mmCIF file with all atom_site columns, C-alpha atoms in Angstrom:
data_model
loop_
_atom_site.group_PDB
_atom_site.id
_atom_site.type_symbol
_atom_site.label_atom_id
_atom_site.label_alt_id
_atom_site.label_comp_id
_atom_site.label_asym_id
_atom_site.label_entity_id
_atom_site.label_seq_id
_atom_site.pdbx_PDB_ins_code
_atom_site.Cartn_x
_atom_site.Cartn_y
_atom_site.Cartn_z
_atom_site.occupancy
_atom_site.B_iso_or_equiv
_atom_site.pdbx_formal_charge
_atom_site.auth_seq_id
_atom_site.auth_comp_id
_atom_site.auth_asym_id
_atom_site.auth_atom_id
_atom_site.pdbx_PDB_model_num
ATOM 1  C CA . MET W 1 1  ? 0.000   0.000  0.000  1.00 0.00 ? 1  MET W CA 1
ATOM 2  C CA . THR W 1 2  ? 1.393   3.346  -0.996 1.00 0.00 ? 2  THR W CA 1
ATOM 3  C CA . SER W 1 3  ? 0.662   6.620  0.745  1.00 0.00 ? 3  SER W CA 1
ATOM 4  C CA . VAL W 1 4  ? -0.206  9.724  -1.199 1.00 0.00 ? 4  VAL W CA 1
ATOM 5  C CA . ALA W 1 5  ? 1.114   13.067 0.061  1.00 0.00 ? 5  ALA W CA 1
ATOM 6  C CA . PRO W 1 6  ? -1.427  15.897 0.244  1.00 0.00 ? 6  PRO W CA 1
ATOM 7  C CA . PRO W 1 7  ? -0.949  18.728 -2.225 1.00 0.00 ? 7  PRO W CA 1
ATOM 8  C CA . PRO W 1 8  ? 1.089   21.664 -0.826 1.00 0.00 ? 8  PRO W CA 1
ATOM 9  C CA . ILE W 1 9  ? -0.757  24.749 0.386  1.00 0.00 ? 9  ILE W CA 1
ATOM 10 C CA . VAL W 1 10 ? 0.002   27.659 -1.889 1.00 0.00 ? 10 VAL W CA 1
ATOM 11 C CA . THR W 1 11 ? 0.019   31.050 -0.170 1.00 0.00 ? 11 THR W CA 1
ATOM 12 C CA . SER W 1 12 ? -0.606  34.347 -1.826 1.00 0.00 ? 12 SER W CA 1
ATOM 13 C CA . PRO W 1 13 ? 2.430   36.652 -2.176 1.00 0.00 ? 13 PRO W CA 1
ATOM 14 C CA . ARG W 1 14 ? 0.318   39.711 -1.401 1.00 0.00 ? 14 ARG W CA 1
ATOM 15 C CA . PRO W 1 15 ? -1.993  40.534 1.542  1.00 0.00 ? 15 PRO W CA 1
ATOM 16 C CA . VAL W 1 16 ? -5.497  39.170 1.406  1.00 0.00 ? 16 VAL W CA 1
ATOM 17 C CA . ARG W 1 17 ? -6.983  42.625 2.006  1.00 0.00 ? 17 ARG W CA 1
ATOM 18 C CA . PRO W 1 18 ? -5.263  45.712 0.639  1.00 0.00 ? 18 PRO W CA 1
ATOM 19 C CA . VAL W 1 19 ? -4.078  48.175 3.295  1.00 0.00 ? 19 VAL W CA 1
ATOM 20 C CA . VAL W 1 20 ? -5.672  51.586 2.801  1.00 0.00 ? 20 VAL W CA 1
ATOM 21 C CA . LYS W 1 21 ? -3.670  54.692 3.755  1.00 0.00 ? 21 LYS W CA 1
ATOM 22 C CA . GLY W 1 22 ? -4.939  56.263 6.942  1.00 0.00 ? 22 GLY W CA 1
ATOM 23 C CA . SER W 1 23 ? -6.644  53.122 8.118  1.00 0.00 ? 23 SER W CA 1
ATOM 24 C CA . ALA W 1 24 ? -4.416  52.715 11.212 1.00 0.00 ? 24 ALA W CA 1
ATOM 25 C CA . LEU W 1 25 ? -6.097  55.503 13.203 1.00 0.00 ? 25 LEU W CA 1
ATOM 26 C CA . LEU W 1 26 ? -9.530  54.458 12.034 1.00 0.00 ? 26 LEU W CA 1
ATOM 27 C CA . GLY W 1 27 ? -8.698  50.882 12.970 1.00 0.00 ? 27 GLY W CA 1
ATOM 28 C CA . LEU W 1 28 ? -7.668  51.973 16.472 1.00 0.00 ? 28 LEU W CA 1
ATOM 29 C CA . LEU W 1 29 ? -10.881 53.909 16.962 1.00 0.00 ? 29 LEU W CA 1
ATOM 30 C CA . GLN W 1 30 ? -13.107 51.082 15.695 1.00 0.00 ? 30 GLN W CA 1
ATOM 31 C CA . THR W 1 31 ? -11.362 48.183 17.420 1.00 0.00 ? 31 THR W CA 1
ATOM 32 C CA . THR W 1 32 ? -13.095 45.751 19.740 1.00 0.00 ? 32 THR W CA 1
ATOM 33 C CA . ASP W 1 33 ? -9.857  44.071 20.847 1.00 0.00 ? 33 ASP W CA 1
ATOM 34 C CA . HIS W 1 34 ? -9.687  44.398 24.633 1.00 0.00 ? 34 HIS W CA 1
ATOM 35 C CA . LYS W 1 35 ? -5.887  44.638 24.649 1.00 0.00 ? 35 LYS W CA 1
ATOM 36 C CA . VAL W 1 36 ? -5.863  47.550 22.217 1.00 0.00 ? 36 VAL W CA 1
ATOM 37 C CA . ILE W 1 37 ? -8.664  49.286 24.140 1.00 0.00 ? 37 ILE W CA 1
ATOM 38 C CA . GLY W 1 38 ? -6.647  48.887 27.359 1.00 0.00 ? 38 GLY W CA 1
ATOM 39 C CA . MET W 1 39 ? -3.565  50.437 25.771 1.00 0.00 ? 39 MET W CA 1
ATOM 40 C CA . LEU W 1 40 ? -5.643  53.329 24.400 1.00 0.00 ? 40 LEU W CA 1
ATOM 41 C CA . TYR W 1 41 ? -7.120  53.867 27.876 1.00 0.00 ? 41 TYR W CA 1
ATOM 42 C CA . LEU W 1 42 ? -3.645  53.858 29.449 1.00 0.00 ? 42 LEU W CA 1
ATOM 43 C CA . VAL W 1 43 ? -2.178  56.274 26.893 1.00 0.00 ? 43 VAL W CA 1
ATOM 44 C CA . THR W 1 44 ? -5.165  58.629 27.166 1.00 0.00 ? 44 THR W CA 1
ATOM 45 C CA . SER W 1 45 ? -5.097  58.692 30.974 1.00 0.00 ? 45 SER W CA 1
ATOM 46 C CA . MET W 1 46 ? -1.345  59.379 31.021 1.00 0.00 ? 46 MET W CA 1
ATOM 47 C CA . ALA W 1 47 ? -1.746  62.168 28.463 1.00 0.00 ? 47 ALA W CA 1
ATOM 48 C CA . PHE W 1 48 ? -4.487  63.883 30.477 1.00 0.00 ? 48 PHE W CA 1
ATOM 49 C CA . PHE W 1 49 ? -2.450  63.415 33.680 1.00 0.00 ? 49 PHE W CA 1
ATOM 50 C CA . PHE W 1 50 ? 0.456   65.313 32.144 1.00 0.00 ? 50 PHE W CA 1
ATOM 51 C CA . VAL W 1 51 ? -1.816  67.963 30.610 1.00 0.00 ? 51 VAL W CA 1
ATOM 52 C CA . GLY W 1 52 ? -3.482  68.539 33.985 1.00 0.00 ? 52 GLY W CA 1
ATOM 53 C CA . GLY W 1 53 ? -0.121  68.690 35.740 1.00 0.00 ? 53 GLY W CA 1
ATOM 54 C CA . SER W 1 54 ? 1.222   71.208 33.275 1.00 0.00 ? 54 SER W CA 1
ATOM 55 C CA . MET W 1 55 ? -1.901  73.347 33.740 1.00 0.00 ? 55 MET W CA 1
ATOM 56 C CA . ALA W 1 56 ? -1.617  73.165 37.539 1.00 0.00 ? 56 ALA W CA 1
ATOM 57 C CA . MET W 1 57 ? 1.957   74.434 37.687 1.00 0.00 ? 57 MET W CA 1
ATOM 58 C CA . PRO W 1 58 ? 1.156   78.061 36.711 1.00 0.00 ? 58 PRO W CA 1
ATOM 59 C CA . ILE W 1 59 ? -1.741  78.076 39.162 1.00 0.00 ? 59 ILE W CA 1
ATOM 60 C CA . ARG W 1 60 ? 0.360   76.939 42.117 1.00 0.00 ? 60 ARG W CA 1
ATOM 61 C CA . PRO W 1 61 ? 3.953   78.077 41.578 1.00 0.00 ? 61 PRO W CA 1
ATOM 62 C CA . ASP W 1 62 ? 4.833   77.238 45.178 1.00 0.00 ? 62 ASP W CA 1
ATOM 63 C CA . ALA W 1 63 ? 3.921   73.599 44.531 1.00 0.00 ? 63 ALA W CA 1
ATOM 64 C CA . SER W 1 64 ? 6.644   73.287 41.908 1.00 0.00 ? 64 SER W CA 1
ATOM 65 C CA . THR W 1 65 ? 9.464   73.972 44.381 1.00 0.00 ? 65 THR W CA 1
ATOM 66 C CA . PRO W 1 66 ? 10.295  72.036 47.546 1.00 0.00 ? 66 PRO W CA 1
ATOM 67 C CA . GLY W 1 67 ? 10.091  73.679 50.939 1.00 0.00 ? 67 GLY W CA 1
ATOM 68 C CA . PRO W 1 68 ? 7.464   75.598 52.889 1.00 0.00 ? 68 PRO W CA 1
ATOM 69 C CA . ALA W 1 69 ? 4.853   77.746 51.240 1.00 0.00 ? 69 ALA W CA 1
ATOM 70 C CA . ARG W 1 70 ? 5.546   81.436 50.697 1.00 0.00 ? 70 ARG W CA 1
ATOM 71 C CA . PRO W 1 71 ? 4.751   83.482 53.848 1.00 0.00 ? 71 PRO W CA 1
ATOM 72 C CA . PRO W 1 72 ? 2.046   86.136 53.471 1.00 0.00 ? 72 PRO W CA 1
ATOM 73 C CA . VAL W 1 73 ? 3.248   89.646 52.658 1.00 0.00 ? 73 VAL W CA 1
ATOM 74 C CA . GLU W 1 74 ? 2.055   92.535 54.839 1.00 0.00 ? 74 GLU W CA 1
ATOM 75 C CA . GLY W 1 75 ? -0.749  94.426 53.145 1.00 0.00 ? 75 GLY W CA 1
ATOM 76 C CA . GLU W 1 76 ? -1.659  91.461 50.980 1.00 0.00 ? 76 GLU W CA 1
ATOM 77 C CA . GLY W 1 77 ? -4.315  90.246 53.414 1.00 0.00 ? 77 GLY W CA 1
ATOM 78 C CA . GLY W 1 78 ? -2.507  87.028 54.228 1.00 0.00 ? 78 GLY W CA 1
ATOM 79 C CA . ALA W 1 79 ? -4.288  86.365 57.551 1.00 0.00 ? 79 ALA W CA 1
ATOM 80 C CA . ARG W 1 80 ? -7.627  87.839 56.542 1.00 0.00 ? 80 ARG W CA 1
ATOM 81 C CA . HIS W 1 81 ? -9.315  84.448 56.802 1.00 0.00 ? 81 HIS W CA 1
ATOM 82 C CA . LEU W 1 82 ? -8.340  84.220 60.501 1.00 0.00 ? 82 LEU W CA 1
ATOM 83 C CA . ARG W 1 83 ? -10.136 87.416 61.540 1.00 0.00 ? 83 ARG W CA 1
ATOM 84 C CA . ARG W 1 84 ? -13.669 87.192 62.819 1.00 0.00 ? 84 ARG W CA 1
ATOM 85 C CA . ALA W 1 85 ? -16.509 89.444 61.820 1.00 0.00 ? 85 ALA W CA 1
ATOM 86 C CA . PRO W 1 86 ? -18.051 91.611 64.572 1.00 0.00 ? 86 PRO W CA 1
ATOM 87 C CA . GLY W 1 87 ? -20.305 89.531 66.802 1.00 0.00 ? 87 GLY W CA 1
ATOM 88 C CA . GLN W 1 88 ? -18.623 86.243 65.904 1.00 0.00 ? 88 GLN W CA 1
ATOM 89 C CA . GLY W 1 89 ? -16.417 85.859 68.950 1.00 0.00 ? 89 GLY W CA 1
ATOM 90 C CA . PRO W 1 90 ? -15.609 82.565 70.661 1.00 0.00 ? 90 PRO W CA 1
ATOM 91 C CA . ALA W 1 91 ? -18.477 80.298 71.600 1.00 0.00 ? 91 ALA W CA 1
ATOM 92 C CA . GLY W 1 92 ? -20.430 81.625 74.580 1.00 0.00 ? 92 GLY W CA 1
ATOM 93 C CA . SER W 1 93 ? -19.537 85.278 74.034 1.00 0.00 ? 93 SER W CA 1
ATOM 94 C CA . ALA W 1 94 ? -22.338 86.133 71.614 1.00 0.00 ? 94 ALA W CA 1
ATOM 95 C CA . GLY W 1 95 ? -24.493 87.865 74.307 1.00 0.00 ? 95 GLY W CA 1
ATOM 96 C CA . ARG W 1 96 ? -21.760 90.107 75.721 1.00 0.00 ? 96 ARG W CA 1
#
């Protein structure tokens, strides 16, 4: 009894589907692959973290340098939040 070898599988030298220019971004946005979605989520969250950090630095310049916060300057109203309005003394002194 002789055995017959199966015919060889012939592959195509070109891709099955042609690659369209610009399809990489569209493919990323339309993907349902959970690994790709996870990477997109990670990249997006890191990007917004750095954008938010760069926007926070001009708002709080003292946060960008180590050490204590800048002391209040006289005439700037640094301790204004510690003063009490008239009639708002310590507890129990409202009737005096």
